[in-house]
Short mmCIF file of C-alpha atoms in Angstrom, two decimals:
data_model
loop_
_atom_site.label_atom_id
_atom_site.label_comp_id
_atom_site.label_asym_id
_atom_site.label_seq_id
_atom_site.Cartn_x
_atom_site.Cartn_y
_atom_site.Cartn_z
CA MET A 1 -37.83 -24.93 -7.18
CA ALA A 2 -35.50 -21.93 -6.95
CA TYR A 3 -32.33 -22.10 -9.06
CA LYS A 4 -29.14 -22.32 -6.99
CA LEU A 5 -25.96 -20.69 -8.20
CA PRO A 6 -22.92 -22.98 -8.10
CA ALA A 7 -20.03 -22.17 -5.77
CA ASP A 8 -17.75 -20.83 -8.52
CA CYS A 9 -20.38 -18.30 -9.62
CA LEU A 10 -21.00 -17.21 -6.05
CA ASN A 11 -17.27 -16.84 -5.51
CA GLU A 12 -16.93 -14.58 -8.54
CA ILE A 13 -19.80 -12.41 -7.30
CA PHE A 14 -18.58 -12.24 -3.70
CA GLU A 15 -15.08 -11.24 -4.80
CA TYR A 16 -16.52 -7.83 -5.63
CA PHE A 17 -17.23 -7.43 -1.91
CA ALA A 18 -13.84 -8.71 -0.75
CA ASP A 19 -13.09 -5.48 1.15
CA ASP A 20 -16.63 -5.01 2.45
CA LYS A 21 -16.75 -6.88 5.75
CA ILE A 22 -20.37 -5.95 6.49
CA SER A 23 -21.70 -7.28 3.18
CA LEU A 24 -19.66 -10.46 3.49
CA HIS A 25 -20.93 -11.06 7.01
CA SER A 26 -24.52 -10.78 5.79
CA CYS A 27 -23.82 -13.55 3.25
CA LEU A 28 -22.74 -15.89 6.05
CA LEU A 29 -26.33 -16.22 7.25
CA VAL A 30 -28.03 -17.30 3.99
CA ASN A 31 -27.15 -21.00 3.83
CA ARG A 32 -24.16 -23.31 4.17
CA LEU A 33 -23.01 -22.89 0.55
CA TRP A 34 -23.04 -19.10 0.77
CA SER A 35 -21.35 -19.32 4.14
CA GLU A 36 -18.55 -21.57 2.89
CA VAL A 37 -17.82 -19.36 -0.13
CA THR A 38 -17.85 -16.25 2.05
CA VAL A 39 -15.65 -17.76 4.76
CA ARG A 40 -12.97 -18.56 2.18
CA ILE A 41 -12.82 -14.89 1.16
CA LEU A 42 -12.93 -13.55 4.71
CA TRP A 43 -10.20 -15.86 5.99
CA ARG A 44 -7.91 -15.53 2.99
CA ASP A 45 -6.38 -12.49 4.71
CA ILE A 46 -8.09 -12.37 8.08
CA TRP A 47 -5.48 -9.95 9.49
CA ARG A 48 -6.91 -7.00 7.56
CA PHE A 49 -9.95 -7.14 9.82
CA LEU A 50 -7.89 -6.65 12.97
CA ILE A 51 -8.38 -3.19 14.43
CA PHE A 52 -5.89 -1.71 16.87
CA ASN A 53 -5.43 1.74 18.25
CA GLU A 54 -1.97 3.26 18.62
CA ASN A 55 -1.37 1.19 21.77
CA HIS A 56 -2.65 -2.04 20.18
CA ALA A 57 -5.67 -1.98 22.46
CA LYS A 58 -8.00 -4.94 22.18
CA SER A 59 -11.01 -4.96 19.88
CA LYS A 60 -13.90 -7.32 19.33
CA SER A 61 -12.47 -8.42 15.99
CA SER A 62 -9.12 -9.43 17.48
CA LEU A 63 -10.84 -11.33 20.31
CA HIS A 64 -13.10 -13.26 17.92
CA ILE A 65 -10.21 -14.14 15.62
CA PHE A 66 -8.02 -15.21 18.53
CA ARG A 67 -10.72 -17.42 20.03
CA THR A 68 -11.28 -19.10 16.67
CA LEU A 69 -7.56 -19.75 16.25
CA THR A 70 -7.12 -21.15 19.76
CA ALA A 71 -9.58 -23.91 18.86
CA TYR A 72 -6.67 -25.40 16.89
CA LEU A 73 -4.40 -25.64 19.93
CA PRO A 74 -3.74 -29.29 20.81
CA SER A 75 -4.16 -30.42 24.40
CA GLU A 76 -0.38 -30.58 24.93
CA SER A 77 -0.07 -26.87 24.05
CA ILE A 78 -2.90 -25.95 26.40
CA ASP A 79 -1.25 -28.01 29.14
CA LEU A 80 2.09 -26.30 28.50
CA LEU A 81 0.49 -22.88 28.79
CA LEU A 82 -1.28 -23.89 32.00
CA MET A 83 1.99 -25.22 33.43
CA ASN A 84 3.44 -21.77 32.84
CA GLY A 85 0.53 -20.08 34.55
CA ILE A 86 -1.27 -19.00 31.36
CA ASP A 87 -5.01 -19.67 31.12
CA ILE A 88 -6.14 -18.44 27.69
CA PRO A 89 -9.77 -17.51 26.89
CA THR A 90 -12.03 -20.45 26.11
CA PRO A 91 -12.41 -21.00 22.34
CA ILE A 92 -15.78 -20.36 20.76
CA SER A 93 -15.89 -24.03 19.85
CA ARG A 94 -13.42 -26.85 20.22
CA THR A 95 -14.65 -28.09 16.83
CA PRO A 96 -14.69 -25.22 14.31
CA TYR A 97 -17.63 -25.14 11.90
CA PHE A 98 -15.17 -24.86 9.01
CA ASN A 99 -11.45 -25.49 8.80
CA TYR A 100 -10.87 -21.75 8.78
CA VAL A 101 -7.09 -21.89 8.90
CA SER A 102 -6.95 -23.97 5.71
CA PHE A 103 -8.47 -20.99 3.87
CA MET A 104 -5.74 -18.60 5.02
CA LYS A 105 -3.30 -17.41 2.36
CA VAL A 106 -1.59 -14.72 4.46
CA LEU A 107 0.47 -15.19 7.62
CA SER A 108 1.47 -11.99 9.41
CA PHE A 109 3.83 -12.17 12.37
CA PRO A 110 3.34 -8.48 13.28
CA ASP A 111 -0.44 -8.92 13.39
CA ILE A 112 -0.24 -12.11 15.45
CA GLY A 113 2.05 -10.33 17.89
CA HIS A 114 -0.14 -7.24 18.16
CA MET A 115 -3.27 -9.35 18.53
CA ILE A 116 -1.82 -11.30 21.46
CA GLU A 117 -0.40 -8.15 23.06
CA SER A 118 -3.80 -6.48 22.84
CA LEU A 119 -5.52 -9.44 24.53
CA MET A 120 -3.04 -10.20 27.26
CA ASP A 121 -5.25 -8.74 29.97
CA GLN A 122 -7.82 -11.43 29.07
CA PHE A 123 -5.40 -14.18 30.09
CA ASN A 124 -5.31 -15.37 33.66
CA THR A 125 -1.56 -15.46 34.20
CA ILE A 126 0.72 -16.00 37.16
CA SER A 127 4.49 -15.73 37.49
CA GLN A 128 6.85 -15.32 34.54
CA SER A 129 7.36 -12.04 32.69
CA LEU A 130 4.70 -10.59 30.43
CA ASP A 131 7.02 -10.82 27.42
CA TYR A 132 7.68 -14.49 28.08
CA ASN A 133 3.98 -15.29 28.39
CA GLU A 134 3.14 -13.48 25.16
CA HIS A 135 6.04 -15.16 23.37
CA LEU A 136 4.96 -18.62 24.55
CA VAL A 137 1.35 -18.08 23.44
CA SER A 138 2.58 -16.89 20.02
CA GLN A 139 4.87 -19.89 19.65
CA GLU A 140 2.26 -22.49 20.52
CA LEU A 141 -0.37 -20.85 18.34
CA LEU A 142 1.95 -20.73 15.32
CA LYS A 143 3.02 -24.32 15.91
CA ALA A 144 -0.63 -25.41 15.81
CA LEU A 145 -1.53 -23.32 12.76
CA MET A 146 1.38 -24.59 10.65
CA LYS A 147 -0.23 -28.04 10.64
CA HIS A 148 -3.49 -26.69 9.19
CA PHE A 149 -2.37 -24.15 6.59
CA SER A 150 -2.95 -25.57 3.14
CA SER A 151 -0.82 -23.30 0.95
CA LEU A 152 0.26 -19.83 2.04
CA LYS A 153 0.90 -17.16 -0.59
CA THR A 154 2.03 -14.22 1.56
CA LEU A 155 4.33 -14.23 4.59
CA ASP A 156 5.06 -11.12 6.65
CA PHE A 157 8.00 -12.06 8.87
CA CYS A 158 8.90 -8.54 10.02
CA THR A 159 9.25 -9.04 13.75
CA GLU A 160 10.82 -5.72 14.77
CA SER A 161 7.42 -4.13 15.42
CA SER A 162 6.34 -7.00 17.67
CA ARG A 163 9.10 -8.36 19.88
CA ILE A 164 7.08 -11.32 21.14
CA THR A 165 7.25 -13.14 17.78
CA GLN A 166 11.03 -12.89 17.55
CA ASN A 167 13.14 -16.04 17.68
CA ILE A 168 10.24 -18.42 17.04
CA PRO A 169 11.65 -21.30 14.94
CA PHE A 170 8.50 -21.58 12.84
CA THR A 171 10.27 -22.99 9.77
CA HIS A 172 11.08 -26.10 11.82
CA PHE A 173 7.52 -26.71 12.95
CA PRO A 174 5.67 -29.74 11.48
CA GLY A 175 3.92 -28.75 8.26
CA ALA A 176 6.19 -25.78 7.53
CA THR A 177 7.77 -27.29 4.43
CA GLU A 178 4.41 -27.93 2.78
CA CYS A 179 2.63 -24.68 3.68
CA LEU A 180 5.55 -22.39 2.79
CA ALA A 181 6.40 -24.01 -0.54
CA ASP A 182 4.10 -21.74 -2.56
CA VAL A 183 4.81 -18.41 -0.85
CA THR A 184 5.23 -15.75 -3.55
CA THR A 185 5.18 -12.57 -1.41
CA LEU A 186 7.68 -12.23 1.45
CA SER A 187 8.32 -9.37 3.87
CA CYS A 188 11.13 -9.69 6.39
CA ASP A 189 13.84 -7.89 8.33
CA SER A 190 17.34 -7.91 6.89
CA ASP A 191 18.63 -10.09 9.74
CA ALA A 192 15.92 -12.73 9.24
CA MET A 193 17.10 -16.32 9.60
CA LEU A 194 14.95 -17.94 6.92
CA CYS A 195 15.77 -21.31 5.42
CA PRO A 196 16.43 -20.65 1.69
CA GLN A 197 15.38 -24.18 0.75
CA LEU A 198 11.79 -23.50 1.88
CA PHE A 199 11.26 -20.45 -0.34
CA ARG A 200 11.70 -21.09 -4.05
CA LYS A 201 8.88 -19.10 -5.65
CA ILE A 202 9.30 -15.57 -4.28
CA GLN A 203 8.08 -12.97 -6.77
CA SER A 204 7.64 -10.02 -4.39
CA LEU A 205 10.24 -9.28 -1.70
CA SER A 206 10.16 -6.49 0.90
CA ILE A 207 13.16 -6.03 3.19
CA THR A 208 13.37 -3.73 6.20
CA PHE A 209 17.06 -3.06 6.70
CA ASP A 210 19.05 -2.73 9.86
CA ASP A 211 22.84 -2.60 10.01
CA MET A 212 23.31 -6.15 8.79
CA ILE A 213 21.94 -8.69 6.37
CA SER A 214 21.93 -12.37 7.30
CA ASP A 215 23.70 -14.96 5.19
CA GLU A 216 20.43 -16.89 5.03
CA LEU A 217 18.59 -13.96 3.43
CA VAL A 218 21.41 -13.39 0.94
CA GLN A 219 21.19 -17.06 -0.06
CA LEU A 220 17.41 -16.86 -0.26
CA ILE A 221 17.60 -13.86 -2.62
CA HIS A 222 20.19 -15.54 -4.80
CA SER A 223 18.20 -18.78 -5.05
CA GLN A 224 15.07 -17.18 -6.52
CA GLN A 225 14.21 -17.53 -10.20
CA THR A 226 11.27 -15.16 -10.75
CA LEU A 227 11.80 -12.12 -8.50
CA LYS A 228 9.71 -9.28 -9.98
CA ASP A 229 8.90 -6.86 -7.18
CA LEU A 230 11.47 -5.42 -4.75
CA GLU A 231 10.82 -3.09 -1.81
CA ILE A 232 13.63 -1.71 0.34
CA ASN A 233 12.95 0.02 3.66
CA ALA A 234 15.83 1.72 5.44
CA GLN A 235 15.94 3.84 8.57
CA PHE A 236 18.28 6.35 10.19
CA ASP A 237 22.07 5.99 10.10
CA MET A 238 22.17 3.06 7.71
CA ASP A 239 25.73 2.03 6.88
CA TRP A 240 25.42 0.68 3.35
CA SER A 241 29.13 -0.12 3.21
CA ILE A 242 28.35 -3.11 5.43
CA ILE A 243 25.27 -4.23 3.48
CA LEU A 244 26.15 -3.73 -0.19
CA PRO A 245 29.14 -6.11 -0.53
CA THR A 246 26.85 -9.12 0.00
CA PHE A 247 23.41 -7.74 -0.90
CA GLU A 248 24.24 -6.23 -4.29
CA PRO A 249 25.82 -9.38 -5.81
CA ALA A 250 22.81 -11.46 -4.74
CA LEU A 251 20.45 -8.92 -6.29
CA ARG A 252 22.43 -8.62 -9.52
CA LYS A 253 21.07 -11.93 -10.74
CA HIS A 254 17.56 -10.44 -10.83
CA TYR A 255 18.22 -7.19 -12.66
CA HIS A 256 16.53 -8.52 -15.80
CA THR A 257 13.41 -9.83 -14.02
CA ILE A 258 12.62 -6.98 -11.57
CA ILE A 259 9.82 -4.84 -12.99
CA LYS A 260 8.66 -3.01 -9.85
CA THR A 261 10.77 -1.31 -7.18
CA LYS A 262 9.80 0.69 -4.12
CA LEU A 263 12.48 2.49 -2.12
CA LEU A 264 11.48 3.83 1.30
CA PHE A 265 14.22 5.75 3.08
CA ASN A 266 13.80 7.61 6.34
CA GLY A 267 16.65 9.97 7.12
CA CYS A 268 19.42 8.02 5.41
CA ASP A 269 21.24 7.88 2.10
CA MET A 270 19.96 5.83 -0.79
CA PRO A 271 22.28 3.74 -2.99
CA PHE A 272 20.72 4.09 -6.46
CA SER A 273 23.22 1.56 -7.76
CA LEU A 274 20.83 -1.10 -6.45
CA ILE A 275 18.30 -0.32 -9.17
CA SER A 276 20.19 1.51 -11.91
CA SER A 277 20.74 -1.72 -13.87
CA CYS A 278 17.11 -2.93 -13.70
CA PHE A 279 16.54 -2.23 -17.39
CA ASN A 280 13.10 -3.86 -17.48
CA LEU A 281 11.76 -1.73 -14.63
CA GLN A 282 8.14 -0.71 -15.21
CA GLU A 283 7.28 0.93 -11.87
CA LEU A 284 9.56 2.96 -9.61
CA VAL A 285 8.48 4.51 -6.30
CA ILE A 286 11.00 6.54 -4.30
CA SER A 287 9.95 7.80 -0.88
CA ILE A 288 12.61 9.68 1.02
CA TYR A 289 11.38 11.37 4.16
CA PRO A 290 13.47 14.52 4.78
CA ILE A 291 14.53 14.88 8.40
CA PHE A 292 15.46 18.54 8.61
CA SER A 293 16.43 18.26 12.28
CA MET A 294 19.17 15.88 11.19
CA GLY A 295 20.59 18.37 8.72
CA LEU A 296 19.07 16.88 5.57
CA GLN A 297 17.71 19.52 3.22
CA PRO A 298 15.09 19.42 0.46
CA HIS A 299 16.42 18.90 -3.06
CA SER A 300 19.23 16.83 -1.57
CA ASP A 301 22.19 15.48 -3.54
CA ASN A 302 20.90 12.04 -2.61
CA PHE A 303 19.28 11.79 -6.03
CA ASP A 304 22.13 12.87 -8.29
CA GLU A 305 22.76 9.35 -9.58
CA LEU A 306 19.14 9.18 -10.71
CA GLN A 307 19.66 11.57 -13.64
CA PHE A 308 21.97 9.06 -15.35
CA ALA A 309 19.59 6.08 -15.13
CA THR A 310 17.71 4.87 -18.19
CA PHE A 311 14.62 2.68 -17.90
CA PRO A 312 13.14 2.19 -21.40
CA ASN A 313 10.09 0.30 -20.09
CA LEU A 314 9.22 2.60 -17.17
CA ARG A 315 5.45 3.21 -16.99
CA ILE A 316 4.90 4.45 -13.41
CA PHE A 317 7.14 6.87 -11.51
CA LYS A 318 6.22 8.20 -8.05
CA ILE A 319 8.33 10.43 -5.87
CA PRO A 320 5.87 11.70 -3.27
CA TYR A 321 7.99 13.29 -0.55
CA ASP A 322 11.49 14.72 -0.75
CA ILE A 323 12.41 15.22 -4.41
CA PRO A 324 15.67 15.75 -6.31
CA LYS A 325 16.96 19.07 -7.47
CA ILE A 326 14.57 20.21 -10.18
CA GLU A 327 17.26 20.01 -12.88
CA THR A 328 18.03 16.41 -11.84
CA LEU A 329 14.40 15.37 -12.11
CA ILE A 330 14.01 17.14 -15.46
CA LYS A 331 17.01 15.22 -16.83
CA PHE A 332 15.47 11.99 -15.57
CA LEU A 333 12.16 12.76 -17.30
CA GLU A 334 13.98 13.70 -20.49
CA LYS A 335 15.44 10.19 -20.58
CA ASN A 336 12.54 8.21 -19.16
CA GLY A 337 9.35 10.27 -19.57
CA LYS A 338 8.31 9.16 -23.04
CA ASN A 339 6.62 5.92 -21.97
CA LEU A 340 5.31 7.05 -18.57
CA ASN A 341 1.60 6.44 -17.97
CA GLU A 342 1.59 7.71 -14.38
CA LEU A 343 3.69 10.38 -12.67
CA ARG A 344 3.42 11.59 -9.11
CA THR A 345 5.56 14.42 -7.77
CA SER A 346 5.73 15.82 -4.26
CA LYS A 347 2.74 17.73 -2.92
CA ASP A 348 5.04 19.68 -0.61
CA TYR A 349 4.64 23.30 -1.61
CA ALA A 350 8.32 24.00 -1.05
CA TYR A 351 8.97 22.02 -4.24
CA VAL A 352 6.68 23.93 -6.62
CA ASP A 353 8.44 24.81 -9.85
CA ASN A 354 6.75 25.44 -13.17
CA SER A 355 9.92 24.57 -15.08
CA LEU A 356 9.36 21.01 -13.88
CA ASN A 357 5.71 21.18 -14.92
CA ARG A 358 6.66 22.45 -18.37
CA SER A 359 9.12 19.58 -18.74
CA ILE A 360 6.28 17.16 -17.94
CA ALA A 361 4.32 18.57 -20.88
CA GLN A 362 7.40 18.29 -23.07
CA PHE A 363 8.78 14.89 -22.11
CA CYS A 364 5.76 12.87 -20.89
CA PRO A 365 3.24 12.77 -23.78
CA ASN A 366 1.69 9.41 -22.85
CA LEU A 367 0.58 10.19 -19.30
CA LYS A 368 -2.81 8.96 -18.14
CA LYS A 369 -2.47 9.88 -14.45
CA LEU A 370 -0.63 12.89 -13.05
CA THR A 371 -0.10 14.40 -9.60
CA ILE A 372 1.28 17.92 -9.76
CA ASN A 373 1.80 21.16 -7.84
CA PHE A 374 1.37 24.65 -9.30
CA GLU A 375 2.65 28.18 -8.87
CA ASN A 376 0.65 31.32 -9.60
CA ASP A 377 0.89 31.01 -13.39
CA GLY A 378 0.05 27.33 -13.25
CA LEU A 379 -3.01 27.52 -15.51
CA VAL A 380 -0.82 28.34 -18.52
CA THR A 381 1.29 25.28 -17.75
CA LEU A 382 -1.80 23.13 -17.17
CA LYS A 383 -3.13 24.14 -20.59
CA SER A 384 0.19 23.01 -22.08
CA ILE A 385 -0.07 19.67 -20.26
CA PHE A 386 -3.61 19.16 -21.57
CA ASP A 387 -2.43 19.98 -25.11
CA HIS A 388 0.56 17.63 -25.06
CA CYS A 389 -0.68 14.77 -22.86
CA VAL A 390 -3.68 13.88 -25.00
CA GLY A 391 -4.33 10.57 -23.21
CA LEU A 392 -4.59 12.13 -19.74
CA GLU A 393 -7.51 10.71 -17.75
CA SER A 394 -6.88 11.80 -14.15
CA ILE A 395 -5.07 14.65 -12.42
CA ILE A 396 -4.40 15.52 -8.79
CA ILE A 397 -3.62 19.22 -8.35
CA TRP A 398 -2.08 20.69 -5.21
CA CYS A 399 -2.57 24.45 -5.25
CA LYS A 400 -2.29 25.87 -1.75
CA ASP A 401 -2.45 29.58 -0.86
CA ASN A 402 -4.77 30.54 -3.73
CA ARG A 403 -2.12 29.88 -6.35
CA LEU A 404 -4.87 29.05 -8.86
CA ASP A 405 -8.11 30.79 -9.67
CA GLY A 406 -10.79 28.15 -9.11
CA VAL A 407 -13.23 29.55 -11.68
CA GLU A 408 -10.54 29.73 -14.35
CA LEU A 409 -9.41 26.22 -13.44
CA PHE A 410 -12.94 24.86 -13.92
CA GLU A 411 -13.22 26.65 -17.26
CA LEU A 412 -9.87 25.30 -18.44
CA VAL A 413 -10.77 21.73 -17.47
CA ALA A 414 -14.17 21.91 -19.18
CA LYS A 415 -12.85 23.39 -22.42
CA HIS A 416 -9.32 22.07 -22.85
CA SER A 417 -8.85 18.78 -20.98
CA PRO A 418 -8.32 15.74 -23.27
CA LYS A 419 -11.32 13.78 -24.50
CA ASN A 420 -10.71 10.83 -22.13
CA PHE A 421 -10.23 13.03 -19.07
CA CYS A 422 -12.68 12.08 -16.30
CA GLN A 423 -11.09 12.61 -12.84
CA LEU A 424 -10.30 15.97 -11.22
CA LYS A 425 -8.87 16.06 -7.70
CA ILE A 426 -7.83 19.38 -6.19
CA ASP A 427 -7.00 21.23 -2.98
CA LEU A 428 -10.05 23.06 -1.69
CA ASP A 429 -8.17 26.29 -1.10
CA PHE A 430 -10.26 28.67 -3.17
CA LEU A 431 -13.79 29.96 -2.93
CA PHE A 432 -16.31 29.39 -5.72
CA LEU A 433 -19.92 30.45 -6.00
CA PRO A 434 -22.85 28.15 -6.85
CA LYS A 435 -23.19 29.78 -10.26
CA ASP A 436 -19.53 28.99 -11.02
CA LEU A 437 -20.00 25.36 -10.09
CA GLU A 438 -23.20 25.07 -12.12
CA SER A 439 -21.53 26.68 -15.12
CA PHE A 440 -18.65 24.19 -14.89
CA PHE A 441 -20.94 21.16 -14.71
CA THR A 442 -23.06 22.43 -17.61
CA SER A 443 -19.98 23.01 -19.76
CA TRP A 444 -18.66 19.59 -18.83
CA TRP A 445 -21.89 17.86 -19.86
CA ASP A 446 -21.82 19.64 -23.23
CA ARG A 447 -18.48 18.03 -24.10
CA ARG A 448 -18.27 15.34 -26.75
CA PRO A 449 -17.65 12.51 -26.25
CA ARG A 450 -19.61 12.78 -23.02
CA LYS A 451 -17.98 11.32 -19.88
CA SER A 452 -19.15 11.48 -16.27
CA LEU A 453 -16.71 13.29 -14.00
CA THR A 454 -15.21 12.15 -10.71
CA LEU A 455 -14.63 15.25 -8.57
CA ILE A 456 -12.67 15.11 -5.32
CA PHE A 457 -11.84 18.06 -3.09
CA PHE A 458 -8.98 17.84 -0.59
CA LYS A 459 -9.50 19.87 2.53
CA ASP A 460 -7.06 20.42 5.36
CA LYS A 461 -9.00 19.86 8.56
CA PHE A 462 -7.58 23.12 9.93
CA GLU A 463 -7.61 25.24 6.78
CA GLY A 464 -9.39 25.71 3.48
CA TYR A 465 -12.94 26.51 2.50
CA GLU A 466 -16.08 24.56 3.19
CA VAL A 467 -18.41 23.47 0.40
CA SER A 468 -21.61 25.38 1.02
CA GLU A 469 -24.98 23.68 1.38
CA GLU A 470 -26.11 25.31 -1.86
CA ASN A 471 -23.09 23.92 -3.70
CA ILE A 472 -23.80 20.47 -2.27
CA LYS A 473 -27.34 20.63 -3.67
CA ILE A 474 -25.98 21.54 -7.11
CA ILE A 475 -23.52 18.64 -6.95
CA GLU A 476 -26.30 16.22 -5.95
CA ARG A 477 -28.47 17.44 -8.84
CA PHE A 478 -25.73 16.82 -11.39
CA ILE A 479 -25.00 13.41 -9.88
CA LYS A 480 -28.62 12.46 -10.58
CA LEU A 481 -28.26 13.78 -14.14
CA GLY A 482 -25.17 11.63 -14.65
CA THR A 483 -22.78 14.55 -15.10
CA ILE A 484 -20.96 13.66 -11.88
CA LYS A 485 -20.01 10.02 -11.40
CA ARG A 486 -18.65 10.50 -7.88
CA PHE A 487 -18.08 13.42 -5.53
CA GLU A 488 -15.98 13.27 -2.39
CA MET A 489 -14.42 15.57 0.17
CA THR A 490 -11.46 14.10 1.98
CA ASP A 491 -8.44 15.01 4.05
CA GLY A 492 -5.65 15.63 1.56
CA PHE A 493 -2.98 14.64 4.07
CA PHE A 494 -3.96 10.97 3.77
CA TYR A 495 -4.78 10.98 0.05
CA HIS A 496 -1.93 9.82 -2.13
CA ASP A 497 -2.92 8.09 -5.33
CA HIS A 498 -5.40 8.03 -8.18
#
C-alpha cells in the first residue's frame, strides 16, 4: 500500500508553490486530501488571482471567483437583488465542495469592487442606476461573507479606487466582531469610519491620506499596542496643518514600537517629524514622485529635516525616486550608514553623483545589497565600494549612456568583488563580445570560494543592446556548468529590488 503524506507535510510542501497558480491547480485533481490542502492555500488570498485590465474588464478568474462567492448568498439577499431588478449569474453550486470562505485570510474592498464592476454586464438588470446596482451587490455579498469568515488577518478598506464599496456598514454585519478580531494588517483611507473596538491587534497600518483624518481612525491608532509597520500615502495639495494636530499625538505612542516605515508622497510635502522620533526604526522607504509640471524640482528642500535624524538600528534604506540634495543624503548616511544592510538610491540619471557613491564606501561598510548609479569614472568608485563593503552580496548598477566600460566592469567584478558576492544586475547599455563574456565567466569560476552567479540585464524596450544568439549560447553553457545560477533579461523600468 502506498504511503500517504499527512496534511501538515503536504501543506509545508505546497507552500513552496503558493504563488504558482498552475502548479496548485494541478494538485487539486489528485485526491480529496491534496485538494483540501491546496484549496486552503489558494483561498487564503484569493484576490491575487484576479486579473483586470486598465478598465477592470472581466476575466475568467474574476467570474469563477464571483460565482463561487455568490453560492453563500442567502435566499433573502437573492430576493432583495431580484426585487431591485438584479439577476446575478447562477452560482457554480448552491452547496460549495469546501467552505472556501472560511479559508480566506484577506478581505480586499478594492478587489471586490473591481470584480463586481468588471462583471456587471453579466447581470440582467432593469431600472436603478448602475452605481446603485453594483453597490447593492457588493453590500449583500459582504454581508453573506462576514458570517463565514473564520479569522481574517488582512483587511484592505481603501474604497477610493472603487466607489461602489463606499458607505457599506460592514463592521455592523453579523459575524464582524469575530472575524475582524485577529486582523493584524490594515489598509484604509484617512477618513475611514472604523470601529476602534473591533481592531486591537494591528501590527501593520497603511493610510491613504486625503484632507482629513476621521476621529475613529485616530482612536484606532491610539488604541493599538503592537504597531510595527507604518505606511503613509499622500497625494497632491495635502494640507498637513489640518492632519498633524490629531494624527501626530496618536502616532507618538508608537514611536518605540515602529520598526518599518514607508512614505509615499506624490507631488506634496512630507512632514519628516512623523518618523524622526522612531528610534527603533529598522527599515525606511521614502518614495517622493517629483511633479515637475507643478514646479517641484529634483533635489528638493523637502528632505532637509532628514539630515538631522538618527536611527541607530536602521538596516534598510530605500529612496528610489526623487532624492535629497546630495550633501543632505551624505550627512544622513554619515549618521545612519554604519548598520545598513541594504541601500537603494534613485536610478534617475539626473541624480548621478560619485561623491555620494564614495560616501557609501566610506559610511556603509556592512552593506549586503546595493542599488547605485554611476558616472564615467564609476569603476574607480565601484572598486572602493568592493574594498570597503566586504559583505556585499548583490548590486544593481544603473549606467546609462555608456558611462561604464562593460568589459572593464566584468573584469572588476570577477577580480575584486567580495567573496560572498553572487548577484550582478546591470543596465544593458554597452556592447560586449562573446569572448569578453566567456572570459568573465571563466574568471568568475576560478574564484575561491566558488559561488554561482545570478546575472540580470536590464534593457529598455526602446533602447539598449540586444544579447546576441552567440552570447546566449555561452550563457547557457555556463549555466549547465554551474557557473551561472540564473540569467534573466528584463525591462529595467519595472525592476526595483534585489
